[in-house]
Amino acid sequence: EDKVVQSPLSLVVHEGDTVTLNCSYEVTNFRSLLWYKQEKKAPTFLFMLTSSGIEKKSGRLSSILDKKELFSILNITATQTGDSAVYLCAVPWPYNQGGKLIFGQGTELSVKP
Amino acid sequence: DTAVSQTPKYLVTQMGNDKSIKCEQNLGHDTMYWYKQDSKKFLKIMFSYNNKELIINETVPNRFSPKSPDKAHLNLHINSLELGDSAVYFCASSQGSVAPYNEQFFGPGTRLTVL
Protein backbone atom coordinates (compact mmCIF):
# COMPACT_ATOMS: atom_id res chain seq x y z
CA GLU A 1 0.00 0.00 0.00
CA ASP A 2 1.33 3.44 -0.90
CA LYS A 3 2.10 5.50 2.17
CA VAL A 4 3.89 8.54 3.50
CA VAL A 5 5.19 8.63 7.08
CA GLN A 6 6.48 11.71 8.85
CA SER A 7 8.52 11.98 12.00
CA PRO A 8 8.49 13.23 14.61
CA LEU A 9 4.76 13.82 14.98
CA SER A 10 5.42 16.81 17.19
CA LEU A 11 8.40 18.87 18.20
CA VAL A 12 8.93 21.72 20.65
CA VAL A 13 12.02 23.88 20.28
CA HIS A 14 13.22 27.33 21.29
CA GLU A 15 13.81 30.25 19.00
CA GLY A 16 17.18 30.03 17.32
CA ASP A 17 17.28 26.24 17.30
CA THR A 18 17.69 24.24 14.08
CA VAL A 19 15.17 21.49 13.34
CA THR A 20 15.05 18.61 10.91
CA LEU A 21 11.74 17.09 9.89
CA ASN A 22 11.61 13.70 8.22
CA CYS A 23 9.39 12.22 5.57
CA SER A 24 9.69 8.66 4.28
CA TYR A 25 7.57 7.22 1.52
CA GLU A 26 6.66 3.96 -0.10
CA VAL A 27 5.14 4.78 -3.44
CA THR A 28 5.50 2.94 -6.71
CA ASN A 29 6.48 4.94 -9.78
CA PHE A 30 7.66 7.90 -7.67
CA ARG A 31 7.76 11.23 -9.48
CA SER A 32 7.85 14.04 -6.92
CA LEU A 33 7.52 14.97 -3.27
CA LEU A 34 5.96 18.14 -1.93
CA TRP A 35 6.29 19.97 1.38
CA TYR A 36 3.55 22.21 2.76
CA LYS A 37 3.28 24.43 5.83
CA GLN A 38 -0.10 24.62 7.55
CA GLU A 39 -0.67 27.30 10.13
CA LYS A 40 -4.22 27.93 11.23
CA LYS A 41 -5.82 27.59 7.85
CA ALA A 42 -4.83 26.40 4.40
CA PRO A 43 -1.65 24.45 3.67
CA THR A 44 0.78 26.66 1.79
CA PHE A 45 3.30 25.24 -0.64
CA LEU A 46 6.98 25.21 0.33
CA PHE A 47 8.92 22.94 -2.02
CA MET A 48 8.57 20.36 -4.74
CA LEU A 49 11.43 17.87 -5.09
CA THR A 50 11.86 15.66 -8.09
CA SER A 51 15.61 14.97 -8.27
CA SER A 52 17.68 13.16 -5.72
CA GLY A 53 20.45 15.01 -3.93
CA ILE A 54 19.52 18.52 -5.11
CA GLU A 55 18.77 20.87 -2.26
CA LYS A 56 15.92 23.32 -2.57
CA LYS A 57 16.32 26.43 -0.45
CA SER A 58 14.12 29.32 0.55
CA GLY A 59 15.50 31.59 3.24
CA ARG A 60 15.99 29.58 6.42
CA LEU A 61 14.18 26.56 5.01
CA SER A 62 15.79 23.91 2.87
CA SER A 63 14.84 20.45 1.72
CA ILE A 64 16.52 17.53 0.06
CA LEU A 65 15.36 14.25 -1.42
CA ASP A 66 17.03 10.84 -1.32
CA LYS A 67 15.35 8.64 -3.92
CA LYS A 68 17.51 5.65 -3.12
CA GLU A 69 16.56 5.60 0.55
CA LEU A 70 13.02 6.91 -0.14
CA PHE A 71 13.00 9.89 2.17
CA SER A 72 13.16 13.64 2.32
CA ILE A 73 14.14 16.07 5.06
CA LEU A 74 13.05 19.62 5.71
CA ASN A 75 15.51 21.76 7.64
CA ILE A 76 14.68 25.00 9.36
CA THR A 77 17.60 26.98 10.75
CA ALA A 78 17.43 29.78 13.35
CA THR A 79 13.79 29.00 14.05
CA GLN A 80 11.36 31.78 14.90
CA THR A 81 7.97 31.69 16.59
CA GLY A 82 6.40 32.28 13.18
CA ASP A 83 7.69 28.89 12.07
CA SER A 84 5.22 27.24 14.45
CA ALA A 85 2.91 25.20 12.22
CA VAL A 86 2.13 21.72 11.01
CA TYR A 87 4.50 20.68 8.23
CA LEU A 88 3.01 18.26 5.74
CA CYS A 89 4.79 16.05 3.28
CA ALA A 90 2.92 14.64 0.26
CA VAL A 91 3.59 12.38 -2.68
CA PRO A 92 1.43 12.15 -5.80
CA TRP A 93 -0.48 8.93 -6.19
CA PRO A 94 1.61 6.84 -8.55
CA TYR A 95 -0.86 6.34 -11.32
CA ASN A 96 -0.91 10.04 -12.21
CA GLN A 97 -4.60 10.18 -12.63
CA GLY A 98 -6.30 13.23 -11.27
CA GLY A 99 -3.27 14.53 -9.33
CA LYS A 100 -4.19 12.91 -6.03
CA LEU A 101 -1.68 13.63 -3.24
CA ILE A 102 -1.01 11.15 -0.45
CA PHE A 103 -0.23 13.15 2.68
CA GLY A 104 1.74 12.14 5.73
CA GLN A 105 0.35 12.71 9.20
CA GLY A 106 2.26 15.95 9.56
CA THR A 107 4.81 17.20 12.08
CA GLU A 108 3.51 19.77 14.52
CA LEU A 109 6.33 22.21 15.25
CA SER A 110 6.07 24.59 18.17
CA VAL A 111 8.77 27.26 18.53
CA LYS A 112 8.91 28.86 21.98
CA PRO A 113 10.31 32.37 22.51
CA ASP B 1 -6.79 38.65 -5.74
CA THR B 2 -7.58 35.46 -3.84
CA ALA B 3 -6.34 32.41 -5.71
CA VAL B 4 -8.62 29.69 -4.31
CA SER B 5 -11.67 30.80 -2.37
CA GLN B 6 -14.30 28.82 -0.50
CA THR B 7 -17.61 29.75 1.02
CA PRO B 8 -18.69 29.55 3.70
CA LYS B 9 -15.71 29.53 6.07
CA TYR B 10 -17.80 28.09 8.88
CA LEU B 11 -20.90 25.93 8.72
CA VAL B 12 -22.82 24.70 11.75
CA THR B 13 -25.83 22.52 11.08
CA GLN B 14 -28.02 19.76 12.45
CA MET B 15 -27.77 16.08 11.60
CA GLY B 16 -29.87 15.13 8.64
CA ASN B 17 -29.64 18.49 6.89
CA ASP B 18 -28.29 19.06 3.39
CA LYS B 19 -25.57 21.66 2.82
CA SER B 20 -23.28 22.92 0.07
CA ILE B 21 -19.77 24.36 0.01
CA LYS B 22 -18.60 26.40 -2.96
CA CYS B 23 -15.10 26.72 -4.36
CA GLU B 24 -13.68 28.98 -7.03
CA GLN B 25 -10.15 29.39 -8.37
CA ASN B 26 -8.90 32.26 -10.50
CA LEU B 27 -5.56 30.69 -11.40
CA GLY B 28 -6.65 29.23 -14.72
CA HIS B 29 -5.93 25.73 -13.42
CA ASP B 30 -7.34 22.62 -15.03
CA THR B 31 -7.57 20.38 -11.98
CA MET B 32 -9.53 20.91 -8.77
CA TYR B 33 -9.86 18.82 -5.62
CA TRP B 34 -11.78 18.37 -2.42
CA TYR B 35 -9.93 17.21 0.70
CA LYS B 36 -11.21 16.37 4.16
CA GLN B 37 -9.07 17.10 7.22
CA ASP B 38 -10.15 15.33 10.37
CA SER B 39 -9.55 16.25 13.98
CA LYS B 40 -6.13 14.59 13.87
CA LYS B 41 -5.15 16.95 11.06
CA PHE B 42 -4.88 14.15 8.53
CA LEU B 43 -5.60 15.44 5.01
CA LYS B 44 -7.33 12.96 2.75
CA ILE B 45 -8.47 13.46 -0.81
CA MET B 46 -12.14 13.02 -1.61
CA PHE B 47 -12.53 14.03 -5.25
CA SER B 48 -10.50 15.29 -8.15
CA TYR B 49 -11.83 16.96 -11.29
CA ASN B 50 -9.99 17.77 -14.48
CA ASN B 51 -11.67 20.18 -16.88
CA LYS B 52 -15.06 19.55 -15.27
CA GLU B 53 -14.69 15.78 -15.44
CA LEU B 54 -14.57 13.57 -12.35
CA ILE B 55 -11.25 11.74 -12.21
CA ILE B 56 -11.02 10.52 -8.64
CA ASN B 57 -13.78 9.50 -6.26
CA GLU B 58 -12.00 8.20 -3.22
CA THR B 59 -14.67 5.82 -1.88
CA VAL B 60 -16.62 8.71 -0.47
CA PRO B 61 -20.24 7.98 0.57
CA ASN B 62 -22.67 8.93 -2.15
CA ARG B 63 -24.20 11.49 0.22
CA PHE B 64 -21.33 13.63 -1.04
CA SER B 65 -21.85 14.91 -4.56
CA PRO B 66 -19.36 17.23 -6.21
CA LYS B 67 -20.38 19.40 -9.14
CA SER B 68 -18.15 21.33 -11.52
CA PRO B 69 -20.12 23.76 -13.66
CA ASP B 70 -16.89 24.97 -15.28
CA LYS B 71 -13.20 24.40 -14.70
CA ALA B 72 -12.93 27.35 -12.30
CA HIS B 73 -15.59 26.06 -9.92
CA LEU B 74 -15.99 22.89 -7.90
CA ASN B 75 -18.84 22.72 -5.42
CA LEU B 76 -19.53 20.05 -2.84
CA HIS B 77 -23.06 19.12 -1.81
CA ILE B 78 -23.63 16.91 1.21
CA ASN B 79 -26.97 15.20 1.87
CA SER B 80 -28.24 13.84 5.17
CA LEU B 81 -25.34 15.16 7.23
CA GLU B 82 -23.94 12.89 9.93
CA LEU B 83 -21.88 13.64 13.04
CA GLY B 84 -18.85 12.02 11.43
CA ASP B 85 -18.93 14.57 8.62
CA SER B 86 -17.65 17.24 11.03
CA ALA B 87 -14.24 18.25 9.71
CA VAL B 88 -12.47 20.96 7.77
CA TYR B 89 -13.01 20.66 4.02
CA PHE B 90 -10.36 22.10 1.75
CA CYS B 91 -10.67 22.86 -1.92
CA ALA B 92 -7.47 22.94 -3.97
CA SER B 93 -6.39 23.39 -7.56
CA SER B 94 -3.35 22.68 -9.69
CA GLN B 95 -2.28 23.46 -13.20
CA GLY B 96 -2.03 19.79 -14.05
CA SER B 97 -1.75 16.43 -12.38
CA VAL B 98 1.89 15.57 -13.12
CA ALA B 99 5.10 17.15 -11.80
CA PRO B 100 6.11 19.91 -12.15
CA TYR B 101 2.53 21.07 -12.68
CA ASN B 102 0.99 19.26 -9.74
CA GLU B 103 1.71 21.86 -7.05
CA GLN B 104 -1.64 22.25 -5.37
CA PHE B 105 -2.94 25.56 -4.08
CA PHE B 106 -5.39 25.28 -1.21
CA GLY B 107 -8.39 27.35 -0.29
CA PRO B 108 -8.86 28.64 3.29
CA GLY B 109 -11.03 25.69 4.29
CA THR B 110 -14.62 25.32 5.48
CA ARG B 111 -15.06 24.14 9.05
CA LEU B 112 -18.20 22.01 9.12
CA THR B 113 -19.74 21.17 12.49
CA VAL B 114 -22.66 18.77 12.58
CA LEU B 115 -24.66 18.82 15.82
Coordinates of C-alpha atoms in Angstrom, one line a residue:
Chain A
E1 CA 0.0 0.0 0.0
D2 CA 1.3 3.4 -0.9
K3 CA 2.1 5.5 2.2
V4 CA 3.9 8.5 3.5
V5 CA 5.2 8.6 7.1
Q6 CA 6.5 11.7 8.9
S7 CA 8.5 12.0 12.0
P8 CA 8.5 13.2 14.6
L9 CA 4.8 13.8 15.0
S10 CA 5.4 16.8 17.2
L11 CA 8.4 18.9 18.2
V12 CA 8.9 21.7 20.7
V13 CA 12.0 23.9 20.3
H14 CA 13.2 27.3 21.3
E15 CA 13.8 30.3 19.0
G16 CA 17.2 30.0 17.3
D17 CA 17.3 26.2 17.3
T18 CA 17.7 24.2 14.1
V19 CA 15.2 21.5 13.3
T20 CA 15.1 18.6 10.9
L21 CA 11.7 17.1 9.9
N22 CA 11.6 13.7 8.2
C23 CA 9.4 12.2 5.6
S24 CA 9.7 8.7 4.3
Y25 CA 7.6 7.2 1.5
E26 CA 6.7 4.0 -0.1
V27 CA 5.1 4.8 -3.4
T28 CA 5.5 2.9 -6.7
N29 CA 6.5 4.9 -9.8
F30 CA 7.7 7.9 -7.7
R31 CA 7.8 11.2 -9.5
S32 CA 7.8 14.0 -6.9
L33 CA 7.5 15.0 -3.3
L34 CA 6.0 18.1 -1.9
W35 CA 6.3 20.0 1.4
Y36 CA 3.5 22.2 2.8
K37 CA 3.3 24.4 5.8
Q38 CA -0.1 24.6 7.6
E39 CA -0.7 27.3 10.1
K40 CA -4.2 27.9 11.2
K41 CA -5.8 27.6 7.8
A42 CA -4.8 26.4 4.4
P43 CA -1.6 24.5 3.7
T44 CA 0.8 26.7 1.8
F45 CA 3.3 25.2 -0.6
L46 CA 7.0 25.2 0.3
F47 CA 8.9 22.9 -2.0
M48 CA 8.6 20.4 -4.7
L49 CA 11.4 17.9 -5.1
T50 CA 11.9 15.7 -8.1
S51 CA 15.6 15.0 -8.3
S52 CA 17.7 13.2 -5.7
G53 CA 20.4 15.0 -3.9
I54 CA 19.5 18.5 -5.1
E55 CA 18.8 20.9 -2.3
K56 CA 15.9 23.3 -2.6
K57 CA 16.3 26.4 -0.4
S58 CA 14.1 29.3 0.6
G59 CA 15.5 31.6 3.2
R60 CA 16.0 29.6 6.4
L61 CA 14.2 26.6 5.0
S62 CA 15.8 23.9 2.9
S63 CA 14.8 20.5 1.7
I64 CA 16.5 17.5 0.1
L65 CA 15.4 14.3 -1.4
D66 CA 17.0 10.8 -1.3
K67 CA 15.3 8.6 -3.9
K68 CA 17.5 5.7 -3.1
E69 CA 16.6 5.6 0.5
L70 CA 13.0 6.9 -0.1
F71 CA 13.0 9.9 2.2
S72 CA 13.2 13.6 2.3
I73 CA 14.1 16.1 5.1
L74 CA 13.0 19.6 5.7
N75 CA 15.5 21.8 7.6
I76 CA 14.7 25.0 9.4
T77 CA 17.6 27.0 10.8
A78 CA 17.4 29.8 13.3
T79 CA 13.8 29.0 14.1
Q80 CA 11.4 31.8 14.9
T81 CA 8.0 31.7 16.6
G82 CA 6.4 32.3 13.2
D83 CA 7.7 28.9 12.1
S84 CA 5.2 27.2 14.4
A85 CA 2.9 25.2 12.2
V86 CA 2.1 21.7 11.0
Y87 CA 4.5 20.7 8.2
L88 CA 3.0 18.3 5.7
C89 CA 4.8 16.0 3.3
A90 CA 2.9 14.6 0.3
V91 CA 3.6 12.4 -2.7
P92 CA 1.4 12.2 -5.8
W93 CA -0.5 8.9 -6.2
P94 CA 1.6 6.8 -8.5
Y95 CA -0.9 6.3 -11.3
N96 CA -0.9 10.0 -12.2
Q97 CA -4.6 10.2 -12.6
G98 CA -6.3 13.2 -11.3
G99 CA -3.3 14.5 -9.3
K100 CA -4.2 12.9 -6.0
L101 CA -1.7 13.6 -3.2
I102 CA -1.0 11.2 -0.4
F103 CA -0.2 13.1 2.7
G104 CA 1.7 12.1 5.7
Q105 CA 0.3 12.7 9.2
G106 CA 2.3 16.0 9.6
T107 CA 4.8 17.2 12.1
E108 CA 3.5 19.8 14.5
L109 CA 6.3 22.2 15.3
S110 CA 6.1 24.6 18.2
V111 CA 8.8 27.3 18.5
K112 CA 8.9 28.9 22.0
P113 CA 10.3 32.4 22.5
Chain B
D1 CA -6.8 38.7 -5.7
T2 CA -7.6 35.5 -3.8
A3 CA -6.3 32.4 -5.7
V4 CA -8.6 29.7 -4.3
S5 CA -11.7 30.8 -2.4
Q6 CA -14.3 28.8 -0.5
T7 CA -17.6 29.7 1.0
P8 CA -18.7 29.5 3.7
K9 CA -15.7 29.5 6.1
Y10 CA -17.8 28.1 8.9
L11 CA -20.9 25.9 8.7
V12 CA -22.8 24.7 11.8
T13 CA -25.8 22.5 11.1
Q14 CA -28.0 19.8 12.5
M15 CA -27.8 16.1 11.6
G16 CA -29.9 15.1 8.6
N17 CA -29.6 18.5 6.9
D18 CA -28.3 19.1 3.4
K19 CA -25.6 21.7 2.8
S20 CA -23.3 22.9 0.1
I21 CA -19.8 24.4 0.0
K22 CA -18.6 26.4 -3.0
C23 CA -15.1 26.7 -4.4
E24 CA -13.7 29.0 -7.0
Q25 CA -10.1 29.4 -8.4
N26 CA -8.9 32.3 -10.5
L27 CA -5.6 30.7 -11.4
G28 CA -6.6 29.2 -14.7
H29 CA -5.9 25.7 -13.4
D30 CA -7.3 22.6 -15.0
T31 CA -7.6 20.4 -12.0
M32 CA -9.5 20.9 -8.8
Y33 CA -9.9 18.8 -5.6
W34 CA -11.8 18.4 -2.4
Y35 CA -9.9 17.2 0.7
K36 CA -11.2 16.4 4.2
Q37 CA -9.1 17.1 7.2
D38 CA -10.1 15.3 10.4
S39 CA -9.6 16.2 14.0
K40 CA -6.1 14.6 13.9
K41 CA -5.1 17.0 11.1
F42 CA -4.9 14.2 8.5
L43 CA -5.6 15.4 5.0
K44 CA -7.3 13.0 2.7
I45 CA -8.5 13.5 -0.8
M46 CA -12.1 13.0 -1.6
F47 CA -12.5 14.0 -5.2
S48 CA -10.5 15.3 -8.2
Y49 CA -11.8 17.0 -11.3
N50 CA -10.0 17.8 -14.5
N51 CA -11.7 20.2 -16.9
K52 CA -15.1 19.6 -15.3
E53 CA -14.7 15.8 -15.4
L54 CA -14.6 13.6 -12.3
I55 CA -11.3 11.7 -12.2
I56 CA -11.0 10.5 -8.6
N57 CA -13.8 9.5 -6.3
E58 CA -12.0 8.2 -3.2
T59 CA -14.7 5.8 -1.9
V60 CA -16.6 8.7 -0.5
P61 CA -20.2 8.0 0.6
N62 CA -22.7 8.9 -2.1
R63 CA -24.2 11.5 0.2
F64 CA -21.3 13.6 -1.0
S65 CA -21.8 14.9 -4.6
P66 CA -19.4 17.2 -6.2
K67 CA -20.4 19.4 -9.1
S68 CA -18.1 21.3 -11.5
P69 CA -20.1 23.8 -13.7
D70 CA -16.9 25.0 -15.3
K71 CA -13.2 24.4 -14.7
A72 CA -12.9 27.4 -12.3
H73 CA -15.6 26.1 -9.9
L74 CA -16.0 22.9 -7.9
N75 CA -18.8 22.7 -5.4
L76 CA -19.5 20.0 -2.8
H77 CA -23.1 19.1 -1.8
I78 CA -23.6 16.9 1.2
N79 CA -27.0 15.2 1.9
S80 CA -28.2 13.8 5.2
L81 CA -25.3 15.2 7.2
E82 CA -23.9 12.9 9.9
L83 CA -21.9 13.6 13.0
G84 CA -18.8 12.0 11.4
D85 CA -18.9 14.6 8.6
S86 CA -17.6 17.2 11.0
A87 CA -14.2 18.3 9.7
V88 CA -12.5 21.0 7.8
Y89 CA -13.0 20.7 4.0
F90 CA -10.4 22.1 1.7
C91 CA -10.7 22.9 -1.9
A92 CA -7.5 22.9 -4.0
S93 CA -6.4 23.4 -7.6
S94 CA -3.4 22.7 -9.7
Q95 CA -2.3 23.5 -13.2
G96 CA -2.0 19.8 -14.0
S97 CA -1.8 16.4 -12.4
V98 CA 1.9 15.6 -13.1
A99 CA 5.1 17.2 -11.8
P100 CA 6.1 19.9 -12.2
Y101 CA 2.5 21.1 -12.7
N102 CA 1.0 19.3 -9.7
E103 CA 1.7 21.9 -7.1
Q104 CA -1.6 22.3 -5.4
F105 CA -2.9 25.6 -4.1
F106 CA -5.4 25.3 -1.2
G107 CA -8.4 27.4 -0.3
P108 CA -8.9 28.6 3.3
G109 CA -11.0 25.7 4.3
T110 CA -14.6 25.3 5.5
R111 CA -15.1 24.1 9.0
L112 CA -18.2 22.0 9.1
T113 CA -19.7 21.2 12.5
V114 CA -22.7 18.8 12.6
L115 CA -24.7 18.8 15.8

